[in-house]
Amino acid sequence: LAVVDQTNAMLMKAWAKDHQYDDRDLAFSLFALARLGIYSEPMFSRASELLARRVADPSSSLPIEGLRQWLLACNGVGHSLAAHEGIIVQFP
């Protein structure tokens, strides 16, 4: 359990800054944690917020693989994306 807490703390610290994150830094991390059955609501919420910004920003592109990993990860742990559904449906 200590490893999980350390991983969550490390990711939350890294994602605290507002800059352009690569989708692999966000979606893959969530996907891997979901596959392990690890869920932290604040961590999934922060990554979802950052990924939603990437979808909404026309100057940035989120590959379909990144969107798929994000959706699968959130579905795998039961994390709601209702706050971002309007942005997700606009995905090209």
PDB file of C-alpha atoms in Angstrom:
ATOM      1  CA  LEU A   1       0.000   0.000   0.000  1.00  0.00           C
ATOM      2  CA  ALA A   2       2.929   2.341   0.618  1.00  0.00           C
ATOM      3  CA  VAL A   3       3.989   1.957  -3.024  1.00  0.00           C
ATOM      4  CA  VAL A   4       0.509   2.996  -4.139  1.00  0.00           C
ATOM      5  CA  ASP A   5       0.568   6.064  -1.907  1.00  0.00           C
ATOM      6  CA  GLN A   6       4.024   7.025  -3.142  1.00  0.00           C
ATOM      7  CA  THR A   7       2.971   6.592  -6.775  1.00  0.00           C
ATOM      8  CA  ASN A   8      -0.138   8.702  -6.257  1.00  0.00           C
ATOM      9  CA  ALA A   9       1.855  11.420  -4.501  1.00  0.00           C
ATOM     10  CA  MET A  10       4.504  11.451  -7.219  1.00  0.00           C
ATOM     11  CA  LEU A  11       1.947  11.718 -10.035  1.00  0.00           C
ATOM     12  CA  MET A  12      -0.086  14.396  -8.261  1.00  0.00           C
ATOM     13  CA  LYS A  13       3.083  16.431  -7.680  1.00  0.00           C
ATOM     14  CA  ALA A  14       4.111  16.080 -11.323  1.00  0.00           C
ATOM     15  CA  TRP A  15       0.636  16.976 -12.586  1.00  0.00           C
ATOM     16  CA  ALA A  16       0.235  19.975 -10.251  1.00  0.00           C
ATOM     17  CA  LYS A  17       1.883  22.259 -12.780  1.00  0.00           C
ATOM     18  CA  ASP A  18      -0.183  23.601 -15.655  1.00  0.00           C
ATOM     19  CA  HIS A  19       1.778  22.854 -18.774  1.00  0.00           C
ATOM     20  CA  GLN A  20       1.272  20.745 -21.871  1.00  0.00           C
ATOM     21  CA  TYR A  21       1.550  17.124 -20.796  1.00  0.00           C
ATOM     22  CA  ASP A  22       2.066  14.357 -23.289  1.00  0.00           C
ATOM     23  CA  ASP A  23      -0.943  12.060 -23.480  1.00  0.00           C
ATOM     24  CA  ARG A  24       1.340   9.134 -22.609  1.00  0.00           C
ATOM     25  CA  ASP A  25       2.247  10.851 -19.338  1.00  0.00           C
ATOM     26  CA  LEU A  26      -1.423  11.027 -18.444  1.00  0.00           C
ATOM     27  CA  ALA A  27      -3.494   8.328 -20.129  1.00  0.00           C
ATOM     28  CA  PHE A  28      -0.936   5.540 -19.945  1.00  0.00           C
ATOM     29  CA  SER A  29      -0.351   6.164 -16.243  1.00  0.00           C
ATOM     30  CA  LEU A  30      -4.090   5.965 -15.557  1.00  0.00           C
ATOM     31  CA  PHE A  31      -4.450   2.876 -17.733  1.00  0.00           C
ATOM     32  CA  ALA A  32      -1.605   1.081 -15.948  1.00  0.00           C
ATOM     33  CA  LEU A  33      -2.965   1.936 -12.500  1.00  0.00           C
ATOM     34  CA  ALA A  34      -6.483   0.881 -13.481  1.00  0.00           C
ATOM     35  CA  ARG A  35      -5.171  -2.458 -14.744  1.00  0.00           C
ATOM     36  CA  LEU A  36      -3.582  -2.956 -11.338  1.00  0.00           C
ATOM     37  CA  GLY A  37      -6.881  -2.053  -9.655  1.00  0.00           C
ATOM     38  CA  ILE A  38      -5.451   1.097  -8.108  1.00  0.00           C
ATOM     39  CA  TYR A  39      -7.844   4.025  -7.867  1.00  0.00           C
ATOM     40  CA  SER A  40      -7.324   7.456  -6.415  1.00  0.00           C
ATOM     41  CA  GLU A  41     -10.177   9.858  -7.112  1.00  0.00           C
ATOM     42  CA  PRO A  42      -8.039  13.024  -6.899  1.00  0.00           C
ATOM     43  CA  MET A  43      -5.438  11.553  -9.245  1.00  0.00           C
ATOM     44  CA  PHE A  44      -7.974  10.381 -11.844  1.00  0.00           C
ATOM     45  CA  SER A  45      -9.786  13.723 -11.598  1.00  0.00           C
ATOM     46  CA  ARG A  46      -6.604  15.747 -12.153  1.00  0.00           C
ATOM     47  CA  ALA A  47      -5.458  13.627 -15.095  1.00  0.00           C
ATOM     48  CA  SER A  48      -8.966  13.767 -16.585  1.00  0.00           C
ATOM     49  CA  GLU A  49      -8.979  17.552 -16.261  1.00  0.00           C
ATOM     50  CA  LEU A  50      -5.642  17.769 -18.087  1.00  0.00           C
ATOM     51  CA  LEU A  51      -6.706  15.318 -20.801  1.00  0.00           C
ATOM     52  CA  ALA A  52      -9.994  17.167 -21.317  1.00  0.00           C
ATOM     53  CA  ARG A  53      -8.012  20.362 -21.853  1.00  0.00           C
ATOM     54  CA  ARG A  54      -6.020  18.594 -24.565  1.00  0.00           C
ATOM     55  CA  VAL A  55      -9.229  17.536 -26.311  1.00  0.00           C
ATOM     56  CA  ALA A  56     -10.733  21.028 -26.060  1.00  0.00           C
ATOM     57  CA  ASP A  57      -7.612  22.851 -27.260  1.00  0.00           C
ATOM     58  CA  PRO A  58      -7.506  22.994 -31.077  1.00  0.00           C
ATOM     59  CA  SER A  59      -3.763  23.679 -31.032  1.00  0.00           C
ATOM     60  CA  SER A  60      -3.049  20.414 -29.237  1.00  0.00           C
ATOM     61  CA  SER A  61      -3.872  16.982 -30.508  1.00  0.00           C
ATOM     62  CA  LEU A  62      -4.750  13.954 -28.455  1.00  0.00           C
ATOM     63  CA  PRO A  63      -4.196  10.731 -30.401  1.00  0.00           C
ATOM     64  CA  ILE A  64      -7.087   8.281 -30.509  1.00  0.00           C
ATOM     65  CA  GLU A  65      -4.931   5.860 -28.505  1.00  0.00           C
ATOM     66  CA  GLY A  66      -4.677   8.410 -25.693  1.00  0.00           C
ATOM     67  CA  LEU A  67      -8.439   8.897 -25.656  1.00  0.00           C
ATOM     68  CA  ARG A  68      -8.985   5.130 -25.668  1.00  0.00           C
ATOM     69  CA  GLN A  69      -6.602   4.588 -22.742  1.00  0.00           C
ATOM     70  CA  TRP A  70      -8.228   7.398 -20.790  1.00  0.00           C
ATOM     71  CA  LEU A  71     -11.732   6.036 -21.320  1.00  0.00           C
ATOM     72  CA  LEU A  72     -10.714   2.443 -20.585  1.00  0.00           C
ATOM     73  CA  ALA A  73      -8.859   3.432 -17.420  1.00  0.00           C
ATOM     74  CA  CYS A  74     -11.754   5.459 -16.054  1.00  0.00           C
ATOM     75  CA  ASN A  75     -14.243   2.764 -16.969  1.00  0.00           C
ATOM     76  CA  GLY A  76     -12.058   0.092 -15.363  1.00  0.00           C
ATOM     77  CA  VAL A  77     -12.148   1.770 -11.965  1.00  0.00           C
ATOM     78  CA  GLY A  78     -15.605   3.350 -12.201  1.00  0.00           C
ATOM     79  CA  HIS A  79     -14.374   6.937 -12.407  1.00  0.00           C
ATOM     80  CA  SER A  80     -17.081   9.258 -13.730  1.00  0.00           C
ATOM     81  CA  LEU A  81     -16.278  11.473 -16.695  1.00  0.00           C
ATOM     82  CA  ALA A  82     -19.629  13.280 -16.568  1.00  0.00           C
ATOM     83  CA  ALA A  83     -17.871  16.600 -15.998  1.00  0.00           C
ATOM     84  CA  HIS A  84     -16.021  16.161 -19.292  1.00  0.00           C
ATOM     85  CA  GLU A  85     -18.663  14.489 -21.461  1.00  0.00           C
ATOM     86  CA  GLY A  86     -19.351  17.644 -23.485  1.00  0.00           C
ATOM     87  CA  ILE A  87     -15.683  17.876 -24.405  1.00  0.00           C
ATOM     88  CA  ILE A  88     -15.241  14.151 -25.046  1.00  0.00           C
ATOM     89  CA  VAL A  89     -18.076  14.001 -27.580  1.00  0.00           C
ATOM     90  CA  GLN A  90     -16.357  16.785 -29.546  1.00  0.00           C
ATOM     91  CA  PHE A  91     -13.304  14.608 -30.108  1.00  0.00           C
ATOM     92  CA  PRO A  92     -12.520  14.551 -33.827  1.00  0.00           C
TER      93      PRO A  92
END
